[in-house]
CSV table of C-alpha atoms in Angstrom, one decimal:
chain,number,residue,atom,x,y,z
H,299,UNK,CA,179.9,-173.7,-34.9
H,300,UNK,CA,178.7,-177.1,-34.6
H,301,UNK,CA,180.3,-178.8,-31.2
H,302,UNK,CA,181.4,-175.7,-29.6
H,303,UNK,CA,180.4,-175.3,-26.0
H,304,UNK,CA,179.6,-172.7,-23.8
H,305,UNK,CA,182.1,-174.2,-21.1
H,306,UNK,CA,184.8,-174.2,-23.9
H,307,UNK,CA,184.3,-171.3,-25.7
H,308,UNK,CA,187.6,-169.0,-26.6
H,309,UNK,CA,187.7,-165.5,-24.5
H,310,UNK,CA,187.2,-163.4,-27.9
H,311,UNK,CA,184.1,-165.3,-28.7
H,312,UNK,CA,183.0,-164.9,-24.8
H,313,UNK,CA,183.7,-160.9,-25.9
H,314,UNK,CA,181.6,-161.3,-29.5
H,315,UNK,CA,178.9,-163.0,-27.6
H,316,UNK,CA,178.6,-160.4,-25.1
H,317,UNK,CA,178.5,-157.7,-27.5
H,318,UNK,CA,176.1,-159.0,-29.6
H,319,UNK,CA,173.5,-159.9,-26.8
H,320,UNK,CA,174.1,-156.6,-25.5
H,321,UNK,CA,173.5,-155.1,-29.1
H,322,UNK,CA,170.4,-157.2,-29.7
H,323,UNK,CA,169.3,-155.7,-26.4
H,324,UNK,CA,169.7,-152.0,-27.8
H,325,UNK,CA,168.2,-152.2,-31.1
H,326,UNK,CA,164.6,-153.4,-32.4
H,327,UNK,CA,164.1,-154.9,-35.5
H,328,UNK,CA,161.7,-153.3,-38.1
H,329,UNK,CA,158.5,-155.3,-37.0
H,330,UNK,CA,159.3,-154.3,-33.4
H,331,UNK,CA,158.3,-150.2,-32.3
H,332,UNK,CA,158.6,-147.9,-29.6
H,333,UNK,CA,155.4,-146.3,-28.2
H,334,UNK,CA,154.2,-147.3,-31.5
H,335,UNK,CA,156.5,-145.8,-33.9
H,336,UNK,CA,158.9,-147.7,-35.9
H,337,UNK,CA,162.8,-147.3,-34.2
H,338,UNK,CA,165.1,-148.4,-37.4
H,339,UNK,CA,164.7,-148.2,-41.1
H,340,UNK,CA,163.7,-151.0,-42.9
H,341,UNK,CA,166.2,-152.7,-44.4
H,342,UNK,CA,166.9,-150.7,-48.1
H,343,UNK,CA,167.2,-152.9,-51.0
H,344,UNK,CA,171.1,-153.7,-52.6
H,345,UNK,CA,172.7,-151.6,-54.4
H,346,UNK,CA,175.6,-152.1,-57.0
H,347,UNK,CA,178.4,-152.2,-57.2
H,348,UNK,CA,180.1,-155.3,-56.5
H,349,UNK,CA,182.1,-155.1,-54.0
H,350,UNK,CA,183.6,-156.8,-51.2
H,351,UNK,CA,184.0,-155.3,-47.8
H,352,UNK,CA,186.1,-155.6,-44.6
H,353,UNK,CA,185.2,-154.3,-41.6
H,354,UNK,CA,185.5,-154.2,-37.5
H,355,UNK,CA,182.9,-153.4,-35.4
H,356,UNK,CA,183.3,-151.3,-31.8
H,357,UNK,CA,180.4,-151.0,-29.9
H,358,UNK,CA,180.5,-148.7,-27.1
H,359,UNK,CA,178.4,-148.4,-24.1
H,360,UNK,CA,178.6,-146.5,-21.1
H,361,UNK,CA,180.0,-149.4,-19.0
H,362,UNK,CA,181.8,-151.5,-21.9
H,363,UNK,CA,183.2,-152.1,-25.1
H,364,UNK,CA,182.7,-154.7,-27.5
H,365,UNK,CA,184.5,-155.8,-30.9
H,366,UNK,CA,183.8,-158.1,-33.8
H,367,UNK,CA,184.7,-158.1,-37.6
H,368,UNK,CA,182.1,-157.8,-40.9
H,369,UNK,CA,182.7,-159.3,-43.8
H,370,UNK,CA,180.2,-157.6,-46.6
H,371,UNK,CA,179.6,-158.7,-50.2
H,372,UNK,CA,177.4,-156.2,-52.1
H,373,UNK,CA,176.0,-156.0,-55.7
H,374,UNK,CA,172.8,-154.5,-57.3
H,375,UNK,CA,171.1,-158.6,-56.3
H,376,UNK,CA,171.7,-159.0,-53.2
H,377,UNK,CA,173.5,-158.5,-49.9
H,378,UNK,CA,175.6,-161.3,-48.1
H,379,UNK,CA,177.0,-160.3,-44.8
H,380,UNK,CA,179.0,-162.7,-42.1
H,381,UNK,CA,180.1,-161.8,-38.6
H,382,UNK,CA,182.9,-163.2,-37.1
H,383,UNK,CA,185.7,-163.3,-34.1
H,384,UNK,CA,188.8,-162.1,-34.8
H,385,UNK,CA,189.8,-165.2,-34.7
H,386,UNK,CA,187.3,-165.7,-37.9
H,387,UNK,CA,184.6,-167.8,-36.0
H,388,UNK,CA,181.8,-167.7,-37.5
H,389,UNK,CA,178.7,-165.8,-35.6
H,390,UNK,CA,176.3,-165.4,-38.1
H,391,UNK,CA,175.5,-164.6,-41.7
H,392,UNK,CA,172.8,-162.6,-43.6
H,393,UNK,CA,171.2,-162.6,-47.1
H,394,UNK,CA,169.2,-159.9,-48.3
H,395,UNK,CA,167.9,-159.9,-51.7
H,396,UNK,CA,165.4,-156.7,-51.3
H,397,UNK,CA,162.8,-159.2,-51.1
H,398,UNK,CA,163.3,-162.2,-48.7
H,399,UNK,CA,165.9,-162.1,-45.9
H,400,UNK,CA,167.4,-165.1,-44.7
H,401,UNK,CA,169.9,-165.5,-42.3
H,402,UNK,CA,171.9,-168.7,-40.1
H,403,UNK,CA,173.5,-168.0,-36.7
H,404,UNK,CA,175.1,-169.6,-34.3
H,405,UNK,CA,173.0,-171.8,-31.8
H,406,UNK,CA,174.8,-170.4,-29.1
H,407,UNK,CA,173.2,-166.6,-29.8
H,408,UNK,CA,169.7,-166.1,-28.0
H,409,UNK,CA,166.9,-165.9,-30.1
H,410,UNK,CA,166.8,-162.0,-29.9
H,411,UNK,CA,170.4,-161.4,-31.6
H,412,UNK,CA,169.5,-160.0,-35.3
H,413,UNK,CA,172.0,-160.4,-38.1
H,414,UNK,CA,169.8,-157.5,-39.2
H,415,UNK,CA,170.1,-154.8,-36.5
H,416,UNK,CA,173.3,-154.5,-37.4
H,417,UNK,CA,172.5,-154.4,-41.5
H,418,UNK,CA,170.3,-151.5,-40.6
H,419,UNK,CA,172.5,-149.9,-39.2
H,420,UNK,CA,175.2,-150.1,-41.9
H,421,UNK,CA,172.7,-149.5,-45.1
H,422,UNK,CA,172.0,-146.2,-42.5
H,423,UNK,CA,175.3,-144.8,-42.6
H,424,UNK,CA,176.1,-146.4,-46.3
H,425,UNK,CA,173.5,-146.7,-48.6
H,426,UNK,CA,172.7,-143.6,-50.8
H,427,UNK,CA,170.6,-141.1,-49.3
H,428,UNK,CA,168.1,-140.6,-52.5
H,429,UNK,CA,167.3,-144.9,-51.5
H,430,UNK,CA,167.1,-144.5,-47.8
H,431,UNK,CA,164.3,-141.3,-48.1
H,432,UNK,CA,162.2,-144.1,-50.3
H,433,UNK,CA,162.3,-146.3,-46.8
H,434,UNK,CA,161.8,-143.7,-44.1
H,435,UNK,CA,158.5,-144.5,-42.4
H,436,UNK,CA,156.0,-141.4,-41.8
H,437,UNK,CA,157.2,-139.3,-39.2
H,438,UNK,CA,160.8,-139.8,-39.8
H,439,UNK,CA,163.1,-137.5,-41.7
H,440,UNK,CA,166.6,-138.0,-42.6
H,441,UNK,CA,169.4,-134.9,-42.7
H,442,UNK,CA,172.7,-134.9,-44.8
H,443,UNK,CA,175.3,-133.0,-44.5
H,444,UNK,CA,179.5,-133.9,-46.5
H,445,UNK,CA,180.2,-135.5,-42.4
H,446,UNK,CA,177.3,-136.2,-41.5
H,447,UNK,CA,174.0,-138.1,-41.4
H,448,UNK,CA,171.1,-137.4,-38.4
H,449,UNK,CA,167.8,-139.7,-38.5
H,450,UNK,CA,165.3,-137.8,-36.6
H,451,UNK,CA,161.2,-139.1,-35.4
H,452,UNK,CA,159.2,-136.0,-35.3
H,453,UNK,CA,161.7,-133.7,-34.1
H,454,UNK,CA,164.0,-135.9,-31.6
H,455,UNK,CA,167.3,-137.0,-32.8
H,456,UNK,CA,167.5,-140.8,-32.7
H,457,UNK,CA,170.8,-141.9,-35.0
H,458,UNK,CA,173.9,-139.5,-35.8
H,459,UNK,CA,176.3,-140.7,-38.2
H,460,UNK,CA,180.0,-139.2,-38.7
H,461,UNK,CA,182.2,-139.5,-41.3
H,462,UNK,CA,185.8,-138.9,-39.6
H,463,UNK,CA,187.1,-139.4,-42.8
H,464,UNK,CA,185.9,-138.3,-46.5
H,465,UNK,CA,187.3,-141.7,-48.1
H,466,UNK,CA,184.6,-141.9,-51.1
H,467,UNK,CA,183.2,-143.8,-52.4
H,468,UNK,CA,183.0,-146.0,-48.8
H,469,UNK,CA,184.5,-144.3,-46.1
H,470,UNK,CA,186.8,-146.1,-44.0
H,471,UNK,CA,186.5,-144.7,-40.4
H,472,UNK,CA,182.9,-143.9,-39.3
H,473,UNK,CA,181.0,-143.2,-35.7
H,474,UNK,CA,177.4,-143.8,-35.3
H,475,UNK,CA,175.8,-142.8,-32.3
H,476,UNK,CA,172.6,-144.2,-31.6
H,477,UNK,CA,170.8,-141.8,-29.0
H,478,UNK,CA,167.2,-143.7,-28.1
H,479,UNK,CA,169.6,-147.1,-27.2
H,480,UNK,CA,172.5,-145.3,-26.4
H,481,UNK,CA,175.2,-147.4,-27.8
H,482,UNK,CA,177.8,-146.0,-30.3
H,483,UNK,CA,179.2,-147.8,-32.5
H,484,UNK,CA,183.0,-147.4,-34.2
H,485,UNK,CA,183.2,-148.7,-37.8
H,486,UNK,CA,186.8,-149.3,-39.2
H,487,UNK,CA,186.9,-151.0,-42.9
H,488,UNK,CA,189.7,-153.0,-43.3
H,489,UNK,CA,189.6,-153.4,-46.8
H,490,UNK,CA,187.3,-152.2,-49.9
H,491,UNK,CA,187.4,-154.1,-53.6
H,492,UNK,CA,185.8,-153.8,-56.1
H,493,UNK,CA,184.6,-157.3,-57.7
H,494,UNK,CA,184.3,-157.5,-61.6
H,495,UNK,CA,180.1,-158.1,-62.4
């Protein structure tokens, strides 16, 4: 990213940028609450096995629609994850050991764009249930169903996850619909492999 400027910058990444700003905007990190209550899960710790994942990104609001792509790499140590353009410009990448999270973004993002707000939101509509219950803070409750995942507070609905299609053991097309920031977002894997340990 180093010598890029904002004058100069491609329309896609004008697009990425937007999205993400506008993403940051919706979501709160962890540490961050919302008439005191927590508003994501804390990030859940990796789980095996390795593999290396594809995907694009579609968020949705009421008034526009961004798009970026997600590279993932996954084992029982650690997650690595990378946003890019489609062009493959790199916007930021995570690491996540279930410990220490580190993560490098472009200078160009504002301060308030999270690598991990969009982590959360993955490990939400990914990870297996039996590890996100471990995570959920008090007062928060998590519903499954074969198509379906609902994250509730008390008794409001704030996250609803659908599985629109039953690819297992990662399925490939998959809407979450995030009510308190109302954004939803459209995830699309690209492609799914398996890495030898």
């Amino acid at each position: 990213m180093t010598g890029l400027i904002l004058a100069g910058r491609p329309p896609v990444f004008a697009a990425v940028f937007m999205m993400l700003a506008l993403l940051a905007g919706c979501s709160v990190t962890q540490h961050q609450d919302t008439a005191g209550q927590p508003a994501v899960l804390p990030l859940a710790p990796p789980t095996g096995p390795a593999r290396h994942i594809v995907q694009q990104l579609t968020a949705t609001w009421t008034d526009r629609q961004e798009t970026l792509v997600c590279v993932l790499e996954l084992d029982a140590r650690h997650i690595a994850m990378a946003g890019l353009t489609n062009e493959g410009l790199s916007l930021f990448s995570l690491s996540y050991d279930g410990h220490t999270l580190t993560a490098d973004k472009s200078p160009l993002l504002p301060d308030a764009v999270a690598p991990e707000f969009i982590m959360a939101d993955l490990q939400l509509v990914y990870w297996p249930v039996a590890e996100l219950k471990k995570i959920l803070p008090a007062g928060w409750r998590l519903e499954t169903g074969p198509d379906y995942r609902m994250l509730y507070h008390q008794d409001a609905k704030k996250v609803e996850v659908r599985y629109l299609s039953p690819d297992i053991p990662w399925p490939r097309d998959v809407e979450l619909i995030h009510h308190q920031y109302r954004y939803r977002l459209h995830i699309k894997t690209l492609s799914y492999d398996v890495l030898p340990e």
